[in-house]
Amino acid sequence: MLTIRQYVRAESLEEAYTLAQKRNNMVLGGMAWTKMYNRSIGTAIDLGGLGLDTIEETDEAYLIGAMTPLRVLEQHVGLNAMTQGAVAESLKGIVGVQFRNTATVGGSVWARFGFSDVTTILMALEARVELYQRGVMTMEEFALLPRTERDILVRVIVPKMERSVCYLSQRNTKTDIPVLTCAVVRRGGETFAVVGARPRNAEVYRDTEGLLASGVTEEGACAFGESVARRASFGSNCRAGKEYRQKVAAVLVRRAVLTLDKEG
Amino acid sequence: MEIKLTLNGKKITADVAPDLLLLDFVRDHGCLSVKRGCETANCGLCTVLMDGTPILSCSTLAVRADGHHVQTLEGLQEEAEDFAIFIADQGAEQCGFCNPGFVMNTIALLRENPDPTDEEIKAYLAGNLCRCSGYEGQLRGIRAYLNSRKGV
Ligand SMILES: Cc1cc2nc3c(=O)[nH]c(=O)nc-3n(C[C@H](O)[C@H](O)[C@H](O)COP(=O)(O)OP(=O)(O)OC[C@H]3O[C@@H](n4cnc5c(N)ncnc54)[C@H](O)[C@@H]3O)c2cc1C
Ligand code: FES
Ligand code: FES
């Protein structure tokens, strides 16, 4: 059971950051995950009053506030237009609408879950993470930060660029936590895949062997899928075994490459 | 902590503990339609509307409702009556424990999308679990209601 001694609605990021330095204090996202902790919290720090619950658009990027509910991201017109609906596709399997209205982008990224649809799609969109103290970094750099870090995730920055994106995931049953997540992106003639839920943090795999460099063929797509599955590391848990995940990865990457090609 | 909110149209001021869940707060205020199901954000039984948006009250602190409008099935009887009878007509439920959550989320669905396809209904209600039925009855009930509105 989660107990909380004090609740503070932070009035500034500085206040939130200062409070967050104490080990038994905790920043609140949507609380969908932390609600399940068996922990006594000194001060729960709510970022809800800092205007971080919306997605802003500039000429270069979409700025997704940390407190933006997953459902707002899922329904965002601009981000979905830029990704041919891949953003909505990546989030639609997460529990249900009420859940996605409750859980936030900031909590999802900060937690670096080894099963995350959210991390997979944001990494595929080459997003950067803005932390209050440490500043801006790539999703890959953020993934490597020690878990003891006590910063505040302010926003996620998704650069605007022309790209084709296909998102696929494999679940044992609809709305369950995924067994594997996969996004394939084509941008400026280059193709890369992001594979997550291995069950480890998502990672990027580029077409270093040039298997798709001179166009997509059935054989090239298959070879790229096999190459990603060979390079990625997989693990077993209650949802699936390592070998199964490896096979699924090859198939999802191949299918995503062929889907992108078919849809131009 | 003192919070002020509107619960089913009634203004309330209350002193609450920082870790009191919205689920317990609304139940303490007589809204017993809101059920404690899984308590792990999986089942949708605890669905309430916060400023019109369906959220999970089992994973929301009562203090976060400060300044907001919260609605439960107790405050939405008329809107629910319209279609709940169609769900009952299909014999959709057995124990009925999941029903308030289903009804609340269907209200939210129909406000957002008054004429959903079957696929859209399924997608919107995917976070409402029912341990007794196979969901087909609920789907048939909502479809029958939508058809009746169109005079089909
Ligand atoms: C039942 C269930 C099923 C799920 N299924 C899926 C799934 O299929 N796919 C998927 O991708 N995800 C899934 N998730 C994870 C979910 O999408 C969210 O990522 C998760 O709930 C965390 O988001 P939150 O807003 O609830 O964060 P919280 O639970 O509030 O916080 C999570 C952590 O992040 C910290 N934190 C939050 N915000 C910040 C911030 N701005 N700065 C610094 N630290 C912060 C908190 O202190 C905490 O340590 C599931 C979760 C649950 C409970
Ligand atoms: S009790 Fe809240 S989702 Fe199950
Ligand atoms: S009818 Fe029993 S849980 Fe749905």
Tab-separated table of C-alpha atoms and ligand atoms in Angstrom:
chain	number	residue	atom	x	y	z
A	1	MET	CA	0.000	0.000	0.000
A	2	LEU	CA	1.194	3.514	-0.811
A	3	THR	CA	1.035	6.012	2.024
A	4	ILE	CA	1.735	9.721	1.650
A	5	ARG	CA	2.459	11.993	4.588
A	6	GLN	CA	2.348	15.315	2.767
A	7	TYR	CA	1.138	16.522	-0.621
A	8	VAL	CA	2.577	19.587	-2.341
A	9	ARG	CA	1.325	21.122	-5.549
A	10	ALA	CA	4.584	22.602	-6.766
A	11	GLU	CA	4.466	26.252	-7.758
A	12	SER	CA	7.676	26.117	-9.768
A	13	LEU	CA	10.024	23.549	-11.247
A	14	GLU	CA	12.683	24.773	-8.825
A	15	GLU	CA	10.413	23.949	-5.889
A	16	ALA	CA	9.617	20.522	-7.356
A	17	TYR	CA	13.300	19.824	-7.974
A	18	THR	CA	14.350	20.882	-4.475
A	19	LEU	CA	11.676	18.692	-2.886
A	20	ALA	CA	12.590	15.762	-5.152
A	21	GLN	CA	16.161	15.668	-3.771
A	22	LYS	CA	14.975	14.023	-0.572
A	23	ARG	CA	14.990	10.257	-0.939
A	24	ASN	CA	11.577	9.502	0.453
A	25	ASN	CA	9.826	12.220	-1.541
A	26	MET	CA	8.310	11.339	-4.915
A	27	VAL	CA	7.204	13.145	-8.056
A	28	LEU	CA	3.691	12.210	-9.184
A	29	GLY	CA	2.878	11.546	-12.796
A	30	GLY	CA	-0.528	10.006	-13.415
A	31	MET	CA	0.135	7.617	-10.483
A	32	ALA	CA	-1.191	4.613	-12.403
A	33	TRP	CA	2.056	2.771	-11.714
A	34	THR	CA	3.204	4.267	-8.408
A	35	LYS	CA	-0.215	3.592	-6.926
A	36	MET	CA	0.860	-0.058	-6.827
A	37	TYR	CA	4.039	0.633	-4.802
A	38	ASN	CA	4.262	-0.654	-1.277
A	39	ARG	CA	5.997	2.432	0.093
A	40	SER	CA	5.702	5.310	2.529
A	41	ILE	CA	6.199	8.625	0.793
A	42	GLY	CA	7.224	11.703	2.746
A	43	THR	CA	6.118	14.363	0.295
A	44	ALA	CA	4.262	13.661	-2.937
A	45	ILE	CA	5.177	16.348	-5.453
A	46	ASP	CA	2.414	17.228	-7.912
A	47	LEU	CA	3.495	18.955	-11.142
A	48	GLY	CA	-0.156	19.471	-12.079
A	49	GLY	CA	-0.109	23.243	-11.585
A	50	LEU	CA	2.839	23.981	-13.878
A	51	GLY	CA	1.068	24.005	-17.236
A	52	LEU	CA	2.870	20.859	-18.406
A	53	ASP	CA	-0.265	18.994	-19.494
A	54	THR	CA	-0.401	20.101	-23.133
A	55	ILE	CA	1.415	19.621	-26.435
A	56	GLU	CA	2.806	22.814	-27.931
A	57	GLU	CA	3.920	23.210	-31.516
A	58	THR	CA	6.813	25.320	-32.831
A	59	ASP	CA	8.216	25.528	-36.373
A	60	GLU	CA	10.738	22.808	-35.550
A	61	ALA	CA	9.129	20.522	-33.011
A	62	TYR	CA	6.250	19.302	-30.862
A	63	LEU	CA	6.846	19.955	-27.171
A	64	ILE	CA	5.010	17.377	-25.071
A	65	GLY	CA	4.627	18.504	-21.445
A	66	ALA	CA	5.471	15.845	-18.855
A	67	MET	CA	1.934	15.845	-17.444
A	68	THR	CA	0.279	15.307	-20.833
A	69	PRO	CA	-2.048	12.305	-20.534
A	70	LEU	CA	-1.261	9.432	-22.917
A	71	ARG	CA	-4.729	9.881	-24.428
A	72	VAL	CA	-3.921	13.471	-25.460
A	73	LEU	CA	-0.784	12.241	-27.216
A	74	GLU	CA	-2.756	9.418	-28.855
A	75	GLN	CA	-5.304	11.851	-30.281
A	76	HIS	CA	-2.894	14.592	-31.352
A	77	VAL	CA	-3.693	15.548	-34.926
A	78	GLY	CA	-0.286	16.968	-35.906
A	79	LEU	CA	1.787	14.115	-34.467
A	80	ASN	CA	-0.475	11.534	-36.066
A	81	ALA	CA	-0.374	13.299	-39.432
A	82	MET	CA	3.444	13.344	-39.241
A	83	THR	CA	3.587	9.612	-38.448
A	84	GLN	CA	0.689	8.288	-40.568
A	85	GLY	CA	-1.179	7.396	-37.391
A	86	ALA	CA	1.706	5.463	-35.789
A	87	VAL	CA	1.466	7.497	-32.557
A	88	ALA	CA	-2.178	6.470	-32.037
A	89	GLU	CA	-1.376	2.899	-33.072
A	90	SER	CA	1.386	2.662	-30.471
A	91	LEU	CA	-0.795	3.812	-27.575
A	92	LYS	CA	-4.183	2.292	-28.350
A	93	GLY	CA	-3.293	-1.052	-26.720
A	94	ILE	CA	-2.403	0.445	-23.331
A	95	VAL	CA	-5.167	-0.819	-21.008
A	96	GLY	CA	-8.092	1.437	-21.920
A	97	VAL	CA	-9.251	5.008	-22.507
A	98	GLN	CA	-9.710	5.816	-18.785
A	99	PHE	CA	-6.205	4.537	-18.097
A	100	ARG	CA	-4.710	6.635	-20.890
A	101	ASN	CA	-6.535	9.693	-19.525
A	102	THR	CA	-4.865	9.007	-16.169
A	103	ALA	CA	-1.265	7.983	-17.047
A	104	THR	CA	1.129	10.644	-18.308
A	105	VAL	CA	3.886	10.896	-20.905
A	106	GLY	CA	6.386	12.098	-18.258
A	107	GLY	CA	5.727	9.162	-15.917
A	108	SER	CA	5.948	6.712	-18.822
A	109	VAL	CA	9.279	8.042	-20.083
A	110	TRP	CA	10.822	8.587	-16.645
A	111	ALA	CA	10.060	5.038	-15.515
A	112	ARG	CA	12.013	3.478	-18.431
A	113	PHE	CA	9.868	0.354	-18.352
A	114	GLY	CA	11.266	-2.641	-20.206
A	115	PHE	CA	7.852	-3.116	-21.849
A	116	SER	CA	7.057	0.397	-22.958
A	117	ASP	CA	5.097	1.213	-26.102
A	118	VAL	CA	5.605	4.891	-25.230
A	119	THR	CA	9.406	4.713	-25.157
A	120	THR	CA	9.478	2.704	-28.396
A	121	ILE	CA	7.463	5.218	-30.413
A	122	LEU	CA	9.233	8.264	-28.943
A	123	MET	CA	12.653	6.764	-29.673
A	124	ALA	CA	11.500	6.068	-33.226
A	125	LEU	CA	10.546	9.742	-33.557
A	126	GLU	CA	14.078	10.689	-32.429
A	127	ALA	CA	12.620	12.521	-29.451
A	128	ARG	CA	14.719	14.330	-26.887
A	129	VAL	CA	14.021	14.523	-23.195
A	130	GLU	CA	14.278	17.806	-21.298
A	131	LEU	CA	15.257	17.461	-17.648
A	132	TYR	CA	15.130	20.451	-15.322
A	133	GLN	CA	18.764	20.187	-14.147
A	134	ARG	CA	20.544	18.072	-16.725
A	135	GLY	CA	18.997	19.777	-19.736
A	136	VAL	CA	18.143	18.191	-23.082
A	137	MET	CA	19.335	14.746	-24.159
A	138	THR	CA	18.335	12.010	-26.593
A	139	MET	CA	16.041	9.185	-25.496
A	140	GLU	CA	19.033	6.817	-25.823
A	141	GLU	CA	21.147	8.976	-23.485
A	142	PHE	CA	18.235	9.244	-21.072
A	143	ALA	CA	17.811	5.472	-21.045
A	144	LEU	CA	21.379	5.142	-19.744
A	145	LEU	CA	21.017	7.586	-16.825
A	146	PRO	CA	21.327	5.891	-13.444
A	147	ARG	CA	17.997	5.152	-11.801
A	148	THR	CA	19.183	7.004	-8.721
A	149	GLU	CA	18.954	10.289	-10.680
A	150	ARG	CA	16.562	12.712	-8.958
A	151	ASP	CA	15.728	15.212	-11.689
A	152	ILE	CA	12.383	16.444	-13.029
A	153	LEU	CA	11.329	15.480	-16.535
A	154	VAL	CA	9.882	18.691	-17.959
A	155	ARG	CA	8.956	17.784	-21.510
A	156	VAL	CA	9.647	15.502	-24.446
A	157	ILE	CA	10.642	17.190	-27.700
A	158	VAL	CA	9.692	15.531	-30.985
A	159	PRO	CA	11.449	17.137	-33.965
A	160	LYS	CA	9.315	17.816	-37.029
A	161	MET	CA	10.646	16.045	-40.101
A	162	GLU	CA	9.381	14.083	-43.054
A	163	ARG	CA	9.376	10.423	-42.215
A	164	SER	CA	7.325	7.298	-42.707
A	165	VAL	CA	6.610	5.318	-39.565
A	166	CYS	CA	5.019	1.944	-38.979
A	167	TYR	CA	4.332	0.743	-35.422
A	168	LEU	CA	3.530	-2.856	-34.536
A	169	SER	CA	3.320	-4.718	-31.264
A	170	GLN	CA	2.656	-8.271	-30.209
A	171	ARG	CA	0.471	-8.958	-27.162
A	172	ASN	CA	-0.731	-12.239	-25.713
A	173	THR	CA	-4.122	-10.631	-25.393
A	174	LYS	CA	-5.398	-7.202	-26.384
A	175	THR	CA	-4.541	-4.464	-23.829
A	176	ASP	CA	-2.044	-6.668	-21.984
A	177	ILE	CA	1.520	-5.445	-21.558
A	178	PRO	CA	3.311	-6.146	-24.870
A	179	VAL	CA	5.529	-9.144	-25.538
A	180	LEU	CA	7.385	-7.097	-28.138
A	181	THR	CA	7.158	-3.586	-29.583
A	182	CYS	CA	8.559	-2.486	-32.916
A	183	ALA	CA	8.680	0.724	-34.923
A	184	VAL	CA	10.307	1.032	-38.328
A	185	VAL	CA	11.127	4.466	-39.723
A	186	ARG	CA	12.165	5.565	-43.196
A	187	ARG	CA	13.689	9.003	-43.324
A	188	GLY	CA	15.722	10.539	-46.106
A	189	GLY	CA	16.428	7.175	-47.738
A	190	GLU	CA	17.588	5.645	-44.448
A	191	THR	CA	15.722	2.904	-42.572
A	192	PHE	CA	15.975	2.071	-38.898
A	193	ALA	CA	14.050	-0.041	-36.446
A	194	VAL	CA	13.343	0.435	-32.749
A	195	VAL	CA	12.586	-2.723	-30.815
A	196	GLY	CA	11.334	-2.681	-27.230
A	197	ALA	CA	9.704	-4.895	-24.619
A	198	ARG	CA	12.487	-7.437	-25.203
A	199	PRO	CA	11.746	-7.168	-22.169
A	200	ARG	CA	14.330	-4.416	-21.923
A	201	ASN	CA	14.445	-0.756	-22.741
A	202	ALA	CA	13.836	0.035	-26.421
A	203	GLU	CA	16.890	0.327	-28.676
A	204	VAL	CA	17.581	1.599	-32.164
A	205	TYR	CA	18.905	-0.731	-34.885
A	206	ARG	CA	20.109	0.861	-38.122
A	207	ASP	CA	20.423	-0.747	-41.532
A	208	THR	CA	24.212	-0.792	-41.234
A	209	GLU	CA	24.535	-3.569	-43.815
A	210	GLY	CA	22.623	-1.551	-46.452
A	211	LEU	CA	20.040	-4.330	-46.869
A	212	LEU	CA	17.386	-1.788	-47.868
A	213	ALA	CA	19.666	0.892	-49.297
A	214	SER	CA	18.756	0.272	-52.932
A	215	GLY	CA	15.026	-0.183	-52.322
A	216	VAL	CA	12.752	-2.565	-50.497
A	217	THR	CA	12.348	-6.144	-51.643
A	218	GLU	CA	10.717	-9.070	-49.847
A	219	GLU	CA	14.198	-10.613	-49.369
A	220	GLY	CA	15.717	-7.321	-48.155
A	221	ALA	CA	12.924	-6.810	-45.623
A	222	CYS	CA	13.346	-10.367	-44.410
A	223	ALA	CA	17.128	-9.993	-44.133
A	224	PHE	CA	16.786	-6.713	-42.205
A	225	GLY	CA	14.310	-8.356	-39.799
A	226	GLU	CA	16.744	-11.251	-39.241
A	227	SER	CA	19.633	-8.841	-38.804
A	228	VAL	CA	17.794	-6.810	-36.131
A	229	ALA	CA	16.724	-9.999	-34.332
A	230	ARG	CA	20.352	-11.195	-34.335
A	231	ARG	CA	21.758	-7.920	-33.010
A	232	ALA	CA	19.140	-7.254	-30.323
A	233	SER	CA	19.307	-8.910	-26.911
A	234	PHE	CA	16.173	-10.608	-25.612
A	235	GLY	CA	15.043	-12.019	-22.293
A	236	SER	CA	12.334	-14.244	-20.884
A	237	ASN	CA	9.565	-13.400	-18.449
A	238	CYS	CA	6.057	-14.619	-17.598
A	239	ARG	CA	4.725	-13.320	-20.930
A	240	ALA	CA	7.155	-14.948	-23.358
A	241	GLY	CA	10.498	-16.665	-23.740
A	242	LYS	CA	13.654	-15.173	-25.193
A	243	GLU	CA	13.623	-17.370	-28.311
A	244	TYR	CA	9.987	-16.537	-29.054
A	245	ARG	CA	10.681	-12.818	-28.726
A	246	GLN	CA	13.619	-13.112	-31.108
A	247	LYS	CA	11.449	-14.794	-33.754
A	248	VAL	CA	8.635	-12.251	-33.274
A	249	ALA	CA	11.135	-9.387	-33.647
A	250	ALA	CA	12.286	-10.644	-37.054
A	251	VAL	CA	8.679	-10.966	-38.226
A	252	LEU	CA	7.478	-7.588	-36.931
A	253	VAL	CA	10.451	-5.716	-38.409
A	254	ARG	CA	9.927	-7.424	-41.795
A	255	ARG	CA	6.188	-6.687	-41.766
A	256	ALA	CA	6.742	-3.061	-40.783
A	257	VAL	CA	9.308	-2.534	-43.584
A	258	LEU	CA	6.937	-4.063	-46.158
A	259	THR	CA	3.985	-2.042	-44.844
A	260	LEU	CA	5.957	1.192	-45.176
A	261	ASP	CA	6.952	0.254	-48.701
A	262	LYS	CA	3.386	-0.628	-49.710
A	263	GLU	CA	1.990	2.588	-48.271
A	264	GLY	CA	4.668	4.635	-50.032
B	1	MET	CA	-5.894	19.102	3.522
B	2	GLU	CA	-8.917	21.095	2.544
B	3	ILE	CA	-10.307	20.502	-0.935
B	4	LYS	CA	-13.251	22.082	-2.733
B	5	LEU	CA	-14.899	20.280	-5.587
B	6	THR	CA	-18.237	19.734	-7.254
B	7	LEU	CA	-19.521	16.187	-6.894
B	8	ASN	CA	-22.523	15.392	-9.057
B	9	GLY	CA	-23.439	19.072	-9.209
B	10	LYS	CA	-23.102	19.646	-5.473
B	11	LYS	CA	-20.334	21.861	-4.115
B	12	ILE	CA	-18.362	20.117	-1.393
B	13	THR	CA	-15.609	21.271	0.937
B	14	ALA	CA	-13.803	18.464	2.715
B	15	ASP	CA	-10.750	17.809	4.801
B	16	VAL	CA	-8.903	14.818	3.328
B	17	ALA	CA	-5.724	12.856	4.013
B	18	PRO	CA	-3.006	13.350	1.325
B	19	ASP	CA	-3.183	9.682	0.337
B	20	LEU	CA	-6.963	9.298	0.252
B	21	LEU	CA	-7.981	7.893	-3.113
B	22	LEU	CA	-10.712	9.567	-5.104
B	23	LEU	CA	-12.415	6.156	-5.161
B	24	ASP	CA	-12.737	6.169	-1.356
B	25	PHE	CA	-13.679	9.836	-1.282
B	26	VAL	CA	-16.664	9.430	-3.621
B	27	ARG	CA	-17.785	6.236	-1.870
B	28	ASP	CA	-17.570	8.043	1.493
B	29	HIS	CA	-19.869	10.638	-0.050
B	30	GLY	CA	-22.509	8.080	-0.930
B	31	CYS	CA	-21.491	7.276	-4.490
B	32	LEU	CA	-21.463	3.514	-4.092
B	33	SER	CA	-21.818	2.854	-7.823
B	34	VAL	CA	-18.046	3.443	-8.011
B	35	LYS	CA	-16.525	0.041	-7.313
B	36	ARG	CA	-13.195	-1.125	-5.987
B	37	GLY	CA	-12.263	-3.807	-8.502
B	38	CYS	CA	-8.629	-4.601	-9.264
B	39	GLU	CA	-7.130	-1.455	-7.713
B	40	THR	CA	-4.251	-1.851	-10.144
B	41	ALA	CA	-5.617	0.351	-12.953
B	42	ASN	CA	-6.748	-2.611	-15.047
B	43	CYS	CA	-10.503	-3.096	-14.832
B	44	GLY	CA	-12.372	0.220	-15.233
B	45	LEU	CA	-14.806	-0.478	-12.368
B	46	CYS	CA	-13.766	2.700	-10.586
B	47	THR	CA	-14.379	5.001	-13.596
B	48	VAL	CA	-15.569	8.524	-12.780
B	49	LEU	CA	-15.747	11.612	-14.970
B	50	MET	CA	-13.384	14.439	-14.007
B	51	ASP	CA	-14.425	17.586	-15.880
B	52	GLY	CA	-16.181	15.235	-18.298
B	53	THR	CA	-13.160	12.985	-18.914
B	54	PRO	CA	-13.311	9.339	-17.803
B	55	ILE	CA	-10.477	8.529	-15.383
B	56	LEU	CA	-9.629	5.777	-12.892
B	57	SER	CA	-10.500	6.888	-9.371
B	58	CYS	CA	-8.492	4.002	-7.856
B	59	SER	CA	-5.301	5.626	-9.141
B	60	THR	CA	-6.173	9.266	-8.496
B	61	LEU	CA	-5.674	11.096	-5.216
B	62	ALA	CA	-8.736	12.906	-3.855
B	63	VAL	CA	-6.584	16.052	-3.477
B	64	ARG	CA	-6.203	16.095	-7.244
B	65	ALA	CA	-9.949	16.637	-7.575
B	66	ASP	CA	-9.579	20.005	-5.849
B	67	GLY	CA	-11.224	22.653	-8.023
B	68	HIS	CA	-12.730	20.116	-10.420
B	69	HIS	CA	-16.121	18.668	-11.304
B	70	VAL	CA	-16.456	14.970	-10.537
B	71	GLN	CA	-19.392	12.884	-11.755
B	72	THR	CA	-20.416	9.363	-10.894
B	73	LEU	CA	-23.337	7.287	-12.080
B	74	GLU	CA	-25.421	8.692	-9.203
B	75	GLY	CA	-25.313	12.082	-10.955
B	76	LEU	CA	-25.879	10.782	-14.471
B	77	GLN	CA	-29.004	8.699	-14.042
B	78	GLU	CA	-30.985	10.343	-16.841
B	79	GLU	CA	-28.196	10.135	-19.406
B	80	ALA	CA	-27.560	6.497	-18.412
B	81	GLU	CA	-31.206	5.467	-18.514
B	82	ASP	CA	-31.317	6.124	-22.260
B	83	PHE	CA	-29.123	3.176	-23.121
B	84	ALA	CA	-28.705	1.073	-19.958
B	85	ILE	CA	-32.113	-0.483	-20.581
B	86	PHE	CA	-30.887	-1.740	-23.962
B	87	ILE	CA	-27.907	-3.409	-22.258
B	88	ALA	CA	-30.236	-5.014	-19.710
B	89	ASP	CA	-32.565	-6.152	-22.514
B	90	GLN	CA	-29.714	-8.145	-24.002
B	91	GLY	CA	-29.127	-9.921	-20.692
B	92	ALA	CA	-25.623	-8.600	-21.038
B	93	GLU	CA	-24.651	-8.944	-17.407
B	94	GLN	CA	-24.663	-11.710	-14.877
B	95	CYS	CA	-23.485	-10.337	-11.519
B	96	GLY	CA	-23.620	-6.721	-12.732
B	97	PHE	CA	-20.586	-5.601	-10.740
B	98	CYS	CA	-18.910	-4.182	-13.853
B	99	ASN	CA	-22.038	-2.368	-15.019
B	100	PRO	CA	-21.510	1.120	-13.492
B	101	GLY	CA	-18.011	1.321	-14.995
B	102	PHE	CA	-19.345	0.244	-18.391
B	103	VAL	CA	-22.170	2.753	-18.244
B	104	MET	CA	-19.878	5.618	-17.211
B	105	ASN	CA	-17.457	4.911	-20.008
B	106	THR	CA	-20.263	4.491	-22.532
B	107	ILE	CA	-21.555	7.936	-21.539
B	108	ALA	CA	-18.082	9.335	-22.214
B	109	LEU	CA	-17.899	7.477	-25.539
B	110	LEU	CA	-21.263	8.737	-26.778
B	111	ARG	CA	-20.481	12.316	-25.785
B	112	GLU	CA	-17.205	12.132	-27.716
B	113	ASN	CA	-18.518	10.121	-30.623
B	114	PRO	CA	-22.327	10.006	-30.874
B	115	ASP	CA	-22.376	7.477	-33.717
B	116	PRO	CA	-19.539	4.995	-33.135
B	117	THR	CA	-18.878	1.903	-35.235
B	118	ASP	CA	-18.664	-1.481	-33.493
B	119	GLU	CA	-14.869	-1.289	-33.706
B	120	GLU	CA	-14.891	2.161	-32.096
B	121	ILE	CA	-17.155	0.918	-29.292
B	122	LYS	CA	-14.853	-2.034	-28.639
B	123	ALA	CA	-11.767	0.186	-28.644
B	124	TYR	CA	-13.320	2.714	-26.251
B	125	LEU	CA	-14.596	0.089	-23.828
B	126	ALA	CA	-11.459	-2.067	-23.922
B	127	GLY	CA	-10.498	-0.879	-20.435
B	128	ASN	CA	-13.731	-2.187	-18.877
B	129	LEU	CA	-13.341	-5.769	-17.802
B	130	CYS	CA	-16.207	-8.150	-17.108
B	131	ARG	CA	-15.529	-11.491	-15.449
B	132	CYS	CA	-18.911	-13.011	-16.259
B	133	SER	CA	-19.866	-12.109	-19.798
B	134	GLY	CA	-18.153	-12.326	-23.169
B	135	TYR	CA	-18.781	-8.610	-23.906
B	136	GLU	CA	-21.031	-9.442	-26.878
B	137	GLY	CA	-24.182	-8.610	-24.874
B	138	GLN	CA	-22.922	-5.134	-23.962
B	139	LEU	CA	-21.945	-4.535	-27.578
B	140	ARG	CA	-25.355	-5.717	-28.850
B	141	GLY	CA	-27.080	-3.480	-26.277
B	142	ILE	CA	-25.204	-0.346	-27.317
B	143	ARG	CA	-25.743	-1.188	-30.999
B	144	ALA	CA	-29.476	-1.684	-30.389
B	145	TYR	CA	-29.626	1.683	-28.637
B	146	LEU	CA	-27.788	3.447	-31.476
B	147	ASN	CA	-30.055	1.778	-34.035
B	148	SER	CA	-33.161	2.798	-32.097
B	149	ARG	CA	-31.969	6.419	-32.150
B	150	LYS	CA	-31.662	6.244	-35.924
B	151	GLY	CA	-35.016	4.519	-36.187
B	152	VAL	CA	-33.398	1.398	-37.697
C	1	LIG	C1	-1.965	-2.069	-15.374
C	1	LIG	C2	-0.961	-1.352	-16.226
C	1	LIG	C3	-0.774	-1.739	-17.546
C	1	LIG	C4	0.168	-1.062	-18.342
C	1	LIG	N1	0.317	-1.440	-19.657
C	1	LIG	C5	1.202	-0.780	-20.441
C	1	LIG	C6	1.381	-1.129	-21.815
C	1	LIG	O1	0.764	-2.053	-22.341
C	1	LIG	N2	2.268	-0.410	-22.556
C	1	LIG	C7	2.980	0.643	-22.017
C	1	LIG	O2	3.758	1.262	-22.726
C	1	LIG	N3	2.824	0.994	-20.741
C	1	LIG	C8	1.964	0.312	-19.933
C	1	LIG	N4	1.839	0.672	-18.619
C	1	LIG	C9	2.639	1.793	-18.110
C	1	LIG	C10	1.864	3.092	-18.278
C	1	LIG	O3	1.662	3.366	-19.637
C	1	LIG	C11	2.596	4.292	-17.672
C	1	LIG	O4	3.840	4.376	-18.285
C	1	LIG	C12	2.774	4.181	-16.174
C	1	LIG	O5	1.522	4.093	-15.560
C	1	LIG	C13	3.556	5.376	-15.615
C	1	LIG	O6	2.925	6.572	-15.956
C	1	LIG	P1	2.225	7.461	-14.819
C	1	LIG	O7	1.875	8.765	-15.412
C	1	LIG	O8	1.139	6.677	-14.197
C	1	LIG	O9	3.463	7.694	-13.818
C	1	LIG	P2	3.596	7.488	-12.254
C	1	LIG	O10	3.146	6.132	-11.863
C	1	LIG	O11	2.997	8.629	-11.539
C	1	LIG	O12	5.195	7.630	-12.113
C	1	LIG	C14	6.093	6.647	-12.583
C	1	LIG	C15	7.510	7.042	-12.096
C	1	LIG	O13	7.963	8.202	-12.747
C	1	LIG	C16	8.254	9.253	-11.802
C	1	LIG	N5	7.811	10.486	-12.458
C	1	LIG	C17	6.586	10.745	-12.976
C	1	LIG	N6	6.584	11.923	-13.630
C	1	LIG	C18	7.830	12.441	-13.482
C	1	LIG	C19	8.454	13.650	-13.923
C	1	LIG	N7	7.803	14.549	-14.667
C	1	LIG	N8	9.746	13.855	-13.593
C	1	LIG	C20	10.432	12.932	-12.844
C	1	LIG	N9	9.890	11.784	-12.405
C	1	LIG	C21	8.614	11.530	-12.729
C	1	LIG	C22	7.504	8.872	-10.550
C	1	LIG	O14	8.108	9.417	-9.392
C	1	LIG	C23	7.590	7.357	-10.608
C	1	LIG	O15	8.838	6.940	-10.148
C	1	LIG	C24	0.922	0.010	-17.793
C	1	LIG	C25	0.731	0.390	-16.456
C	1	LIG	C26	-0.201	-0.272	-15.665
C	1	LIG	C27	-0.401	0.183	-14.244
C	2	FES	S1	-10.421	-0.583	-9.538
C	2	FES	FE1	-9.653	1.034	-10.716
C	2	FES	S2	-9.180	0.072	-12.594
C	2	FES	FE2	-9.803	-1.598	-11.360
C	3	FES	S1	-21.449	-9.149	-15.190
C	3	FES	FE1	-20.186	-9.885	-13.619
C	3	FES	S2	-18.351	-8.770	-13.930
C	3	FES	FE2	-19.544	-8.174	-15.575
